[in-house]
Each structure stands twice: as C-alpha cells, then as structure tokens.
Short mmCIF file of C-alpha atoms and ligand atoms in Angstrom, two decimals:
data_model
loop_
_atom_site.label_atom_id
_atom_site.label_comp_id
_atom_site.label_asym_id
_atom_site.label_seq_id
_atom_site.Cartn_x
_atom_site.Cartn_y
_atom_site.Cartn_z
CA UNK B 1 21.22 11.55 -0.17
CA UNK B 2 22.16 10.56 3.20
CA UNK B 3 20.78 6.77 4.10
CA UNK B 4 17.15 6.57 5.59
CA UNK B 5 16.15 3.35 8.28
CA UNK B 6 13.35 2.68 9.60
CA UNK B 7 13.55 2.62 13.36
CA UNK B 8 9.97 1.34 14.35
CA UNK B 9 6.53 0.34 12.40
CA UNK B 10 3.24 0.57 14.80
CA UNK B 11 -0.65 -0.69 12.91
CA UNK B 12 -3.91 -0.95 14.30
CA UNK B 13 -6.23 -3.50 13.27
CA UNK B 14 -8.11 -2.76 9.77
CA UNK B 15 -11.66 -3.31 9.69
CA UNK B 16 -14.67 -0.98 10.74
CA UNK B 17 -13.84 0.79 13.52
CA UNK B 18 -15.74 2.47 16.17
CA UNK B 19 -12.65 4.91 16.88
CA UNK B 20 -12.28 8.44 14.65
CA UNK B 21 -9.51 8.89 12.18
CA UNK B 22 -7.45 10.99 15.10
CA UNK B 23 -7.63 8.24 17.49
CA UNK B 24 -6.19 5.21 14.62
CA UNK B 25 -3.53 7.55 13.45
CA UNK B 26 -2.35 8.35 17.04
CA UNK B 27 -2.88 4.65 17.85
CA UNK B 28 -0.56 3.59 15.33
CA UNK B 29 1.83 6.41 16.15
CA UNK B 30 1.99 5.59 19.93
CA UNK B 31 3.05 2.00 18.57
CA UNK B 32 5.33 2.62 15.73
CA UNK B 33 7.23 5.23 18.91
CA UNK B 34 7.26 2.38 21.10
CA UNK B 35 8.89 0.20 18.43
CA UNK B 36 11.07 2.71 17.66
CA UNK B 37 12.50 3.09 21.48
CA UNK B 38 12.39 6.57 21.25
CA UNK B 39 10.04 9.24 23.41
CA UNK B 40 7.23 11.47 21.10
CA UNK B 41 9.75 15.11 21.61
CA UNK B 42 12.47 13.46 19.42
CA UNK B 43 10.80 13.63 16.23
CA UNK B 44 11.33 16.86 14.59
CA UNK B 45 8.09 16.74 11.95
CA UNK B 46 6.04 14.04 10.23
CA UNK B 47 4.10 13.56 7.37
CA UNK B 48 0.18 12.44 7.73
CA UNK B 49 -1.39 10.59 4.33
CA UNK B 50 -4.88 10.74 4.47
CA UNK B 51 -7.35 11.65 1.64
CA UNK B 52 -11.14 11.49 3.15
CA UNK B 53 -11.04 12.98 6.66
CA UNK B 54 -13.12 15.01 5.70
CA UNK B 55 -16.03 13.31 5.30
CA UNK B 56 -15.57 12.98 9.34
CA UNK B 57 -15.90 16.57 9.40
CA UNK B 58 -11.99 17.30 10.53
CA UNK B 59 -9.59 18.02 7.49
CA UNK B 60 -5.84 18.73 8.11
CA UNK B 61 -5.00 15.58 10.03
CA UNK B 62 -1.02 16.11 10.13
CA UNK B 63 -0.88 19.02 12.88
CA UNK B 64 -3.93 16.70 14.84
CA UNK B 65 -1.70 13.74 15.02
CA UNK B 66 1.40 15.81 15.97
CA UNK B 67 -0.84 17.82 18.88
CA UNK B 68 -2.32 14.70 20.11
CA UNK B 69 1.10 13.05 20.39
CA UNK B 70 2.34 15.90 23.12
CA UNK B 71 4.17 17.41 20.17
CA UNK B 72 2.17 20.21 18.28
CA UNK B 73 5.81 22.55 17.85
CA UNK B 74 6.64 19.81 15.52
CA UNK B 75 5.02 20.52 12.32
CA UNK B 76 3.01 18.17 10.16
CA UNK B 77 1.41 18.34 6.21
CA UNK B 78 -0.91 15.72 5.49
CA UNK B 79 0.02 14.36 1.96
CA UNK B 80 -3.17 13.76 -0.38
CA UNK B 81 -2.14 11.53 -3.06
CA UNK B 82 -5.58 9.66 -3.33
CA UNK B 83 -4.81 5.95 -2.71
CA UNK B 84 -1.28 6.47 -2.94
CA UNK B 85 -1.34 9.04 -0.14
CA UNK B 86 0.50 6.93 2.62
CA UNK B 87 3.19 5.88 -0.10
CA UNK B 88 3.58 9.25 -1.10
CA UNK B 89 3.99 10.65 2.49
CA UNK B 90 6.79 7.87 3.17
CA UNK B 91 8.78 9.39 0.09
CA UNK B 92 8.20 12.98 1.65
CA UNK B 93 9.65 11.44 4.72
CA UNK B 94 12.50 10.05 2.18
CA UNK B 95 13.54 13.29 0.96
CA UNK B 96 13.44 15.28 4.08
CA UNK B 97 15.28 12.67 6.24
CA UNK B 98 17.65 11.58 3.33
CA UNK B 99 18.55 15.57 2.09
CA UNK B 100 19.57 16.29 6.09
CA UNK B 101 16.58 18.61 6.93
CA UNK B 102 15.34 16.38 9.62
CA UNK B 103 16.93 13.38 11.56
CA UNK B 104 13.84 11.25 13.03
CA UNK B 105 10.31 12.00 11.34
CA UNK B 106 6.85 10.47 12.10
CA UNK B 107 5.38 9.15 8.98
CA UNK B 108 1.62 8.41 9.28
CA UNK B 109 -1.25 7.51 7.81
CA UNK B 110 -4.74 7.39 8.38
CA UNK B 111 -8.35 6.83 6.67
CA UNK B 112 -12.04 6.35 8.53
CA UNK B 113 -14.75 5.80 6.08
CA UNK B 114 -17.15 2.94 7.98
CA UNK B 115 -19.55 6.37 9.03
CA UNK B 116 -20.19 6.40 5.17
CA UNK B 117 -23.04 3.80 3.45
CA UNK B 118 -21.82 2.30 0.08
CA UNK B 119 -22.78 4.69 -2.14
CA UNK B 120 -21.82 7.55 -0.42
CA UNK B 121 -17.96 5.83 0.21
CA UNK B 122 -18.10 5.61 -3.38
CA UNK B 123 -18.70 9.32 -4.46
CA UNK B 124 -16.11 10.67 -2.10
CA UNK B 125 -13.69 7.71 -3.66
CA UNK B 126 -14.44 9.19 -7.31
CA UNK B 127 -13.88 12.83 -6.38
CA UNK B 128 -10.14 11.20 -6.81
CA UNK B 129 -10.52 10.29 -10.54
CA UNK B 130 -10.51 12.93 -13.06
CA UNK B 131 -14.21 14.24 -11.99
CA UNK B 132 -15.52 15.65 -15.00
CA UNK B 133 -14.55 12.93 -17.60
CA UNK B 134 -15.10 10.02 -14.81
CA UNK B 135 -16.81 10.28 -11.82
CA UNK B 136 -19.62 12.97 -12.80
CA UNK B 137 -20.31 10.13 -15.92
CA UNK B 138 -20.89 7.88 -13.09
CA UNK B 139 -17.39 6.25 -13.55
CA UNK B 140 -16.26 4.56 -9.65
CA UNK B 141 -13.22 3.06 -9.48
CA UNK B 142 -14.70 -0.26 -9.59
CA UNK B 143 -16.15 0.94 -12.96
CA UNK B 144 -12.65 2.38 -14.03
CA UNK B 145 -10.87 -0.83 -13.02
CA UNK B 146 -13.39 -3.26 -14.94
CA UNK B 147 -12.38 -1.11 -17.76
CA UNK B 148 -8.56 -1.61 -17.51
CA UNK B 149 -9.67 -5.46 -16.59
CA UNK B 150 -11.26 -5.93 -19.99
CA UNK B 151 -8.53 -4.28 -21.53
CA UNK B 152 -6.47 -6.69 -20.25
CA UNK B 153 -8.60 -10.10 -20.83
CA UNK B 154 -8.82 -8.41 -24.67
CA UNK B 155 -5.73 -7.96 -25.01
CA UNK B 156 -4.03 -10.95 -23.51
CA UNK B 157 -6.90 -13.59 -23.04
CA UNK B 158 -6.70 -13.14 -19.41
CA UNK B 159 -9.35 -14.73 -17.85
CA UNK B 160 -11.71 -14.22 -14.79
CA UNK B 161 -10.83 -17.40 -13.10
CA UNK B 162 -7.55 -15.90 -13.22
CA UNK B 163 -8.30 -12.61 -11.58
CA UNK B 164 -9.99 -15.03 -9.05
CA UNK B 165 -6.50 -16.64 -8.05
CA UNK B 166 -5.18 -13.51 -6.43
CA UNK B 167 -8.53 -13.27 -4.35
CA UNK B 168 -7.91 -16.58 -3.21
CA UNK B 169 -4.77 -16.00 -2.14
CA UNK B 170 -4.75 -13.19 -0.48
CA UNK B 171 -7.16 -14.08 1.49
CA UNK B 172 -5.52 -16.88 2.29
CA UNK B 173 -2.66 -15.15 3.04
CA UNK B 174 -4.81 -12.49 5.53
CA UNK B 175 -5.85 -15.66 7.35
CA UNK B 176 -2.97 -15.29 9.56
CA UNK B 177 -2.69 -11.65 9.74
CA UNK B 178 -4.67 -10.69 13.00
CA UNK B 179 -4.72 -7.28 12.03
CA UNK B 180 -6.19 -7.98 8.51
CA UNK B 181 -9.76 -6.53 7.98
CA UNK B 182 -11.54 -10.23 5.75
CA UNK B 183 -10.19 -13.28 7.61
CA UNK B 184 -12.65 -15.30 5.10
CA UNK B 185 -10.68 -18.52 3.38
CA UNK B 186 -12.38 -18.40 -0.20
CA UNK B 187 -12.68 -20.56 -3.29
CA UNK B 188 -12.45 -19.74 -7.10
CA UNK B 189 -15.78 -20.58 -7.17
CA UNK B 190 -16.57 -18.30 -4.41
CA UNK B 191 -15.28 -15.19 -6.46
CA UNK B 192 -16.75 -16.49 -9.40
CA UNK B 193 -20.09 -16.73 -7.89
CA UNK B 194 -20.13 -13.58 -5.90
CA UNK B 195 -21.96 -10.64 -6.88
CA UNK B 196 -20.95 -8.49 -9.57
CA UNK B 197 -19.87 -4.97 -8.63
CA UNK B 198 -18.49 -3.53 -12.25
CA UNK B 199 -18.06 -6.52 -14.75
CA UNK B 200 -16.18 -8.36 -14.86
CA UNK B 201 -15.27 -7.14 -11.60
CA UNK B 202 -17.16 -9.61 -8.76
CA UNK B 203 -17.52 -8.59 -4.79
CA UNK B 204 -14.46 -11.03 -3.97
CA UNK B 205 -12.45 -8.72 -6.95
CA UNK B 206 -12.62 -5.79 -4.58
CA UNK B 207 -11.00 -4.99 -2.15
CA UNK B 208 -13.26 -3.68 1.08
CA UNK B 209 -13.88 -0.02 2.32
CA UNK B 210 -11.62 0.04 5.63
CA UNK B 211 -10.81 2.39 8.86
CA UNK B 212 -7.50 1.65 10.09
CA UNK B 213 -4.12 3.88 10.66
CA UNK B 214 -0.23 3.28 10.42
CA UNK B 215 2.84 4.51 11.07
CA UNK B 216 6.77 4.27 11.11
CA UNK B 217 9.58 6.75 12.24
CA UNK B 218 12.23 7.26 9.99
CA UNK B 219 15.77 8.31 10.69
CA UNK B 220 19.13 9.29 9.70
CA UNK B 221 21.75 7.26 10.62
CA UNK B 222 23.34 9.42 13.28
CA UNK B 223 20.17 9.42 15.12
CA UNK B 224 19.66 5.66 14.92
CA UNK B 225 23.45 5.26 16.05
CA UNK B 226 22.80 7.74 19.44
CA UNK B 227 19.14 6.19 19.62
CA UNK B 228 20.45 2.29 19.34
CA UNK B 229 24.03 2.18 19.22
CA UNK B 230 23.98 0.10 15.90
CA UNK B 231 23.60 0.63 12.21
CA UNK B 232 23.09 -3.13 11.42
CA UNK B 233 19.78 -5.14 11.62
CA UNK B 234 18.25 -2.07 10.75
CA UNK B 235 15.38 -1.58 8.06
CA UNK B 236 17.06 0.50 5.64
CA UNK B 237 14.93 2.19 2.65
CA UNK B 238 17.67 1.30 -0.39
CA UNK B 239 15.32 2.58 -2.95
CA UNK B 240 12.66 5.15 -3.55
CA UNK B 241 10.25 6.06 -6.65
CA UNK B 242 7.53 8.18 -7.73
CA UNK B 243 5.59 9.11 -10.87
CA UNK B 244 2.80 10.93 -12.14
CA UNK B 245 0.06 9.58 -14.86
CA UNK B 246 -2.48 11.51 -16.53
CA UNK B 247 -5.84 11.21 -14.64
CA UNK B 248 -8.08 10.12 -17.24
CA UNK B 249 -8.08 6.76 -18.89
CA UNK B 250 -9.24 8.03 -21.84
CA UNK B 251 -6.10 10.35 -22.17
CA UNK B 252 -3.57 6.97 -21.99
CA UNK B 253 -2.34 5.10 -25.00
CA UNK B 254 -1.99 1.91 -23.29
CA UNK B 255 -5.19 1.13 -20.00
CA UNK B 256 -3.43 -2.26 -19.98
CA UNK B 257 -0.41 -1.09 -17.84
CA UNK B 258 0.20 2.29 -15.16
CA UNK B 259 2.53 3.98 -16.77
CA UNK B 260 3.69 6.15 -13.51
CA UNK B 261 4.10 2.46 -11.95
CA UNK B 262 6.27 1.79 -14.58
CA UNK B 263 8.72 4.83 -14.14
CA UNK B 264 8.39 4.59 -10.34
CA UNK B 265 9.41 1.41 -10.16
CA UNK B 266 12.38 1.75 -13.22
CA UNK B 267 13.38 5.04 -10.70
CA UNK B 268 13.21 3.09 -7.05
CA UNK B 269 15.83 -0.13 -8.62
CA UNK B 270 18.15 2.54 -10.30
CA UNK B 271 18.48 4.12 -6.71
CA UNK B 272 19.00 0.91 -5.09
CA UNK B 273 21.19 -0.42 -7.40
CA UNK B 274 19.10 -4.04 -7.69
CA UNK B 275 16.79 -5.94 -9.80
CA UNK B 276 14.19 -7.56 -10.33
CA UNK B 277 15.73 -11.09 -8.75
CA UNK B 278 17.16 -9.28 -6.08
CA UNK B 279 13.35 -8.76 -3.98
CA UNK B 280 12.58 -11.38 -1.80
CA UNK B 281 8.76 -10.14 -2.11
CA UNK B 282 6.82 -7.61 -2.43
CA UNK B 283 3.52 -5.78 -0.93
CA UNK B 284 1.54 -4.49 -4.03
CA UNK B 285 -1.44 -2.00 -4.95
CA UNK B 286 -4.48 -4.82 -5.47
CA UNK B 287 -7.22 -2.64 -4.90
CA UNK B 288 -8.94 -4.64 -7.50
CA UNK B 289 -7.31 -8.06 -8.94
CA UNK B 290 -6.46 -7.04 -12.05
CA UNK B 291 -4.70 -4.50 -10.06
CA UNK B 292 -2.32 -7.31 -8.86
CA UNK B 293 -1.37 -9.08 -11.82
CA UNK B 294 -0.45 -5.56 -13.58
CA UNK B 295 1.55 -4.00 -10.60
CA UNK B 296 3.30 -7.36 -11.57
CA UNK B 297 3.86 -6.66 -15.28
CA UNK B 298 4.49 -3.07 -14.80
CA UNK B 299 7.48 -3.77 -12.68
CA UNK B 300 9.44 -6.40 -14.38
CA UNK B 301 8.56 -9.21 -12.40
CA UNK B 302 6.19 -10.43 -15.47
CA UNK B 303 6.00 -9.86 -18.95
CA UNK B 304 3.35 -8.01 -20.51
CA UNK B 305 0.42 -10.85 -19.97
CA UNK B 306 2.25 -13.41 -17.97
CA UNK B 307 1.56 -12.53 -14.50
CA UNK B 308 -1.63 -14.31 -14.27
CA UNK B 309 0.07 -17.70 -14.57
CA UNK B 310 2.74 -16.42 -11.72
CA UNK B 311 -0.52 -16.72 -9.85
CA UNK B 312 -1.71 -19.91 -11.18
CA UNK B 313 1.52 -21.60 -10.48
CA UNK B 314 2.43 -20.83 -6.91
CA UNK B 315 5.27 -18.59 -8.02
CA UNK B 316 3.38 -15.68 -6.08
CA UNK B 317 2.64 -17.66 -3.08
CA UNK B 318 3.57 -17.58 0.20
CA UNK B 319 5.69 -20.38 -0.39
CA UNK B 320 6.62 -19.28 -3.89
CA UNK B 321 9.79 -17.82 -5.53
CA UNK B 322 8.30 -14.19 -5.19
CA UNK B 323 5.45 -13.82 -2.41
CA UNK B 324 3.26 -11.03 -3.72
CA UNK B 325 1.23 -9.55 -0.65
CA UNK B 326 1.88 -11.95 2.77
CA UNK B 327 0.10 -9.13 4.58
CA UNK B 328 -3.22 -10.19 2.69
CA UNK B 329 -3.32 -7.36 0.25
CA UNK B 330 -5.42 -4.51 -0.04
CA UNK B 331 -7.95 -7.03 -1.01
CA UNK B 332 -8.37 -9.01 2.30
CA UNK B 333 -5.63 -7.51 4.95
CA UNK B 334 -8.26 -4.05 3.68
CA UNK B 335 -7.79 -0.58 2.04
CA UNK B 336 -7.62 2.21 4.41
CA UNK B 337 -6.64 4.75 1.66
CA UNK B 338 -4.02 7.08 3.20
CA UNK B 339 -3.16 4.19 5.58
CA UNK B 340 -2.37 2.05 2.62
CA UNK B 341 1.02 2.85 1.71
CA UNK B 342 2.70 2.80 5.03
CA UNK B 343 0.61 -0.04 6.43
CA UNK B 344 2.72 -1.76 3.47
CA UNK B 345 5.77 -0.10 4.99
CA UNK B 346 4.53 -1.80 8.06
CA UNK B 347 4.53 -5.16 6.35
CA UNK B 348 8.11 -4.85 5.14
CA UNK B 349 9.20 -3.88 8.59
CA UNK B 350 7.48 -7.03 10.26
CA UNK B 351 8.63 -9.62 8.01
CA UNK B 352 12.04 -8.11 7.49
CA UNK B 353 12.28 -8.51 11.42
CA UNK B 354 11.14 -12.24 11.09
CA UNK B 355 7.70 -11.85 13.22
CA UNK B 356 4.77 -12.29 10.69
CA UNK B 357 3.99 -15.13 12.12
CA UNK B 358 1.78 -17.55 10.24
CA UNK B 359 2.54 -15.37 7.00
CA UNK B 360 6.47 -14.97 7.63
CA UNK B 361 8.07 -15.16 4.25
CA UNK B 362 10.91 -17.53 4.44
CA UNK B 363 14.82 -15.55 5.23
CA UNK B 364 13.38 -12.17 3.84
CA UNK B 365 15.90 -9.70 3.20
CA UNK B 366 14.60 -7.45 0.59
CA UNK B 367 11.31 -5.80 0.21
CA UNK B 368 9.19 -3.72 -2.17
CA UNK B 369 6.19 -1.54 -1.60
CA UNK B 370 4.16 -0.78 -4.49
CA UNK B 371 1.52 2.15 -3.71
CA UNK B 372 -0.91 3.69 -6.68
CA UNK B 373 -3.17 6.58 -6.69
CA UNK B 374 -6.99 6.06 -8.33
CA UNK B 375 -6.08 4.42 -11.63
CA UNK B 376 -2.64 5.61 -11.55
CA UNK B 377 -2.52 9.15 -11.58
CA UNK B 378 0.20 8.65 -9.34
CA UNK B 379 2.46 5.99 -7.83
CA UNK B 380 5.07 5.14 -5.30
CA UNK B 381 7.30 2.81 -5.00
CA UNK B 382 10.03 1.97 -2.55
CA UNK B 383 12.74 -0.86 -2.02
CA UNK B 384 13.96 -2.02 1.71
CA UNK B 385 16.55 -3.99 2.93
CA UNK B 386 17.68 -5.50 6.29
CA UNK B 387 21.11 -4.51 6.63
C1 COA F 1 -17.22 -4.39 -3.20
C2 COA F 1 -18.15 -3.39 -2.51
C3 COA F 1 -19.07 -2.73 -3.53
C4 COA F 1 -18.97 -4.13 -1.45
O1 COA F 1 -19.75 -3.19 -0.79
P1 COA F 1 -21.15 -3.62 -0.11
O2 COA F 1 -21.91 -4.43 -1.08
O3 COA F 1 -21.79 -2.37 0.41
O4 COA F 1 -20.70 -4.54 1.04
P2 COA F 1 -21.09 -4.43 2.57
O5 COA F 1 -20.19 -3.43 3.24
O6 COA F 1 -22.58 -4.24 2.71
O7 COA F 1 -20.71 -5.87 3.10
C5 COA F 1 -21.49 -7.02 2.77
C6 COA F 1 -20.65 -8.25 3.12
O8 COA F 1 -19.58 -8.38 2.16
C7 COA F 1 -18.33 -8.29 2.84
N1 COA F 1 -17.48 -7.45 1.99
C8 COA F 1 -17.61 -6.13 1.76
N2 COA F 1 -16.70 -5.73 0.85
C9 COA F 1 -15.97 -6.83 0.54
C10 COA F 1 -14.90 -7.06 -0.33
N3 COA F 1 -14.39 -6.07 -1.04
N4 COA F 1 -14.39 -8.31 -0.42
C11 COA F 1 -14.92 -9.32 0.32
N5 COA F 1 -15.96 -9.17 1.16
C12 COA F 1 -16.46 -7.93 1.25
C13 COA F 1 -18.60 -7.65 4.17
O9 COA F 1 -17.65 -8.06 5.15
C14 COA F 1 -19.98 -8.17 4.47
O10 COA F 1 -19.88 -9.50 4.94
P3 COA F 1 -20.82 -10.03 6.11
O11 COA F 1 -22.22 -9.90 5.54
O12 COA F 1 -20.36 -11.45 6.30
O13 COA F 1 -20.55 -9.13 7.26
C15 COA F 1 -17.28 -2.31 -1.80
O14 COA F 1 -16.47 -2.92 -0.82
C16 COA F 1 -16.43 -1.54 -2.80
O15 COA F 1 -16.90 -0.69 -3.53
N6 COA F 1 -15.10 -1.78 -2.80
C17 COA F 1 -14.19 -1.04 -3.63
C18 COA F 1 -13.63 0.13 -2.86
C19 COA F 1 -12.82 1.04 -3.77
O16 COA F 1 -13.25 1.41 -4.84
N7 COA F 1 -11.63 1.42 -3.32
C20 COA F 1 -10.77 2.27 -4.08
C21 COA F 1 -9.95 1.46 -4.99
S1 COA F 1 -9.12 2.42 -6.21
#
C-alpha cells in the first residue's frame, strides 16, 4: 500500500439544522476543498457515509454530493455501515487511494434526522440492529446498550456514577468546541438525576440525535507533492482497521466487550507498526457511556474493567496522559451517524494541526479514531500521524 495523507478536513456545526442532508454534506465538502488548496475537478471519486437519508426522502447521497460539487463525472457510493458508516467510508477511501486506483478522493459524510420526533428517530435507528431478534422486540439501541451496561456493572462492579464521569467530561470538553451540538457544563449529579432513557442508561448517558456533515480529501503522495510541494507536516493515515461482529447480542459469548473493536483495533497498530503508548489521544465511539469506557478496554488502553477509573483519575482528560474525545464525543460534540466517523477524522486533523483551540491537546502527534456500527456489528478504526 502506497501512503495515504490527509490534505484538508472541512465540518459544519452539529446540532439541529434547518439545512437538508445535501446542503451539510456539500457544506463540509466546500470546506474540507478549501483546506485542502485544491479546486472540486481534481478529485477523481469519493465516498459518502450516510445511513438515514432516507427518511428525508432522497437515498443515494454519494453521486448528490459529487453533482452538487460541479463534479457529477466523478463517481461516488455512499457507504452504509450504520453508525460506523463515516469510519467505514474513510477506510474505502484508504484502500482506493493507498492500492493506486485514485490519487485525491473526497471522503464524506452526512446524516439529517432533526425532521424526525423521538420515537420515530428511534425506529429508523433500530432498523440497524439485527431487526427480527432486536428491534421488532422493541430493542433501541439505548435498550441494547443498557444491556451491555449491566453486563458490565455485573461483571466488574462498574458503577453508574462512573458511567457519569465520561458525561461530565465530555461535555466539558465540547464546551470549547464551537461546532459541538450540547455546550451544557454538567455535574455527576446532573447525570445521575436526569431522566432515565433504558436503565441504567440516564438522558445525560446518551448521546443526542444530530444533523451535521463532514469531510476530508485524501491523497497519494505524488498528488500532495504537485498540490503542496511538501510531504512533511502532513496528516498521514499510518494505520487502518476494520471488523465485522455478529449483529445480535444474543449470538456473542462475551456483551461486555465488541469483539470487531477488538480485531480492528489489533489490525490498525499491526499496520502502523505502534502501540498502545505510542497515541497521544484518541476520538472514540461513546454513543452511550458505557460505550466509552469499553472502546477503552477493547483497545488496550485498559484492562478488562479498569477503564472506569482512567476516567475517575484524570488519566482521560484533557489534561491527562491519554485524552479520550477533546472534540466532546459523540455524547456532547453530537452523533450525526454517517457524519460520525469522519467528523472524528476531522478532529484528528484539527488538533494534529495545533488549532482546537480551547480543547487543543498538548504537542499531539498521534491520533486514533475509533468508529462502531449499532452494537458492534461492525467497526473501524484508524491511526494518524503528523509527519
Ligand atoms: C436521550 C434521548 C432519548 C433524548 O431524547 P428526547 O427526550 O426526545 O429529547 P429532546 O430532543 O426532546 O430534548 C429535550 C432536551 O434534552 C436535551 N437533550 C436531548 N438529547 C440529549 C442527550 N442525549 N444528552 C443531553 N441532552 C440531550 C435537548 O437539547 C433538550 O434540551 P433543551 O430542553 O434545553 O432544549 C435521545 O437523544 C436518544 O434516544 N439518544 C440516543 C440516540 C441513539 O440511539 N443513537 C444511536 C446510538 S447507537
């Protein structure tokens, strides 16, 4: 595989938005081009994650973005990969880029659910679990997640004024992300107060239902070299991993860890040569809390029932030996679905670059993105450095 970089990284805000999913995915894309110095003809095809367009009446988002950008000769799959859909399209973009196919690819993604009320957000969410043992039981995610949750607290005493420590802060840490959909500073005892959603999962355990869109262009290193003249202080993608997990919980040995997490993440260090001490921090899948603490465990920053006092002692702060989601999370910067994944991608490129402001990890050189579909059917992960 031929090295990958990433030559510019565009967001829009998270949040509810009054603007379709078209208009956030080309938003981001106009940005991320920008960044990238480069005009819309030079990229040769892209990748769109999205999972829920749909429900906006306008499915196959990847040609959209492409047309809308001036460009529709370029051609454009969206990637569905559930939650993991934006992770999943940057390791698309990986392959192509890396094998030679293409030289400079648009890597988006994209999700606009605020047109849906609660309940209906939450069907279309469980058509991504394995329907007829899950959702058609009446299973959500939040349900599925309070289920891995008790596993958890069962099997390691975990507690729910743990869970509440990652709320806390990551919504701390969203305080200074403009961009972030919840800038709301909260307490333990504001999570442990809050209403409960699936138990022992409380409102404050969740992350939100968010619009938003994202997007990066990847290229090979001749193209960055005739695009910028230079190879160095470039975002390089050093490793890249993926995994599948069966969709059911009730078909997995173990609900206390996500197994394709696990192999993703063993696959992304092998191909970047580096481990565990090597990653300055890291931009994780907390859809839910618990999430957090076992994207942790799963891989090898924790053992098996020891990430929850990473939390409790700082070690996960911004300040702390391994920062675990500056951006705010999923569960405060917001959860855009097929945005998700390369808005972490985003992330990486912004604090790799020194400009997170407020939330800048200190000397970054080293990043991981950590991307999971539903309960982790599948997963992504990938490993960046500034080189
Ligand atoms: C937690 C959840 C049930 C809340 O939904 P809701 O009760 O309909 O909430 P609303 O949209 O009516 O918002 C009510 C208030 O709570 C806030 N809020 C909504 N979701 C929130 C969340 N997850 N965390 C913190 N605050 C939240 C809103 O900003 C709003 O605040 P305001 O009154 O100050 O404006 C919903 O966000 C949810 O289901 N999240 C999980 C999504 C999911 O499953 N994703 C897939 C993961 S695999």
């Amino acid at each position: 595989m031929r090295n990958v970089y990433v030559l510019g990284a565009g967001i829009t805000k998270y949040g509810k938005s009054t603007l379709t999913g078209r208009e956030l995915a080309l938003e981001a894309s106009r940005k991320a081009i920008d960044e990238a110095g480069i005009s819309a003809t030079d990229i040769e095809a892209g990748f769109v994650g999205n999972a829920f367009s749909i429900s906006e009446k306008q499915g196959h988002m990847g040609p959209i973005v492409m047309s809308g950008l001036g460009i529709p000769d370029a051609p454009a799959s969206t990637i569905e990969s559930a939650c993991a859909s934006g992770g999943s399209a940057m390791r698309e973009g990986w392959v192509n880029v890396g094998s030679g196919v293409y030289d400079c690819m648009l890597i988006a993604g994209v999700e606009k659910v605020s047109q849906l009320d609660t309940i209906t957000a939450t069907t279309f969410f469980s058509y991504a679990s394995d329907f007829i043992f899950e959702g058609a039981c009446g299973a959500s995610f939040p349900g599925l997640y309070a289920a891995i949750a008790r596993a958890h607290m069962t099997e390691f005493g975990t507690t729910q004024e743990q869970l509440a420590n990652v709320a806390v802060k990551n919504h701390e840490n969203a305080m200074s992300n403009p961009n972030a959909h919840l800038h709301k500073r909260i307490t333990v005892d504001d999570v442990m107060k809050s209403a409960v959603v699936a138990d022992p999962l409380k409102l404050f355990d969740s992350s939100p239902f968010s619009d938003g869109g994202a997007a990066v262009i990847l290229c090979s290193e001749d193209f960055l070299r005739k695009t910028s003249g230079k190879t160095s202080e470039t975002v390089m993608i050093r490793g890249s991993g993926r995994a599948g997990g069966t969709g059911a919980l009730h078909q997995r040995d173990d609900m206390t860890s996500l197994n394709a997490a696990v192999l993703a993440g063993r696959e992304a260090f092998k191909r970047a040569n580096l481990t565990q001490k090597d990653i300055d921090f890291a931009e994780v899948h907390d859809c839910f809390t618990i999430a957090e603490l076992i994207a942790e465990e799963d891989l090898g920053f924790a053992r098996k029932g020891e990430a929850a006092k990473l939390t409790q002692e700082g070690y996960t702060s911004l300040k702390g030996e391994l920062p675990v989601n500056p951006s705010g999370g999923l569960k405060a910067k917001g959860h855009p679905v097929g945005a998700t994944g390369v808005g972490q991608v985003v992330e990486v490129f912004d604090q790799l670059h020194h400009r997170a402001g407020g939330r800048q990890v200190e000397n970054p050189r080293i990043a991981l993105t950590h991307n999971v579909g539903a309960t982790g059917a599948s997963a992504v992960v990938h490993i960046f450095e500034m080189n």
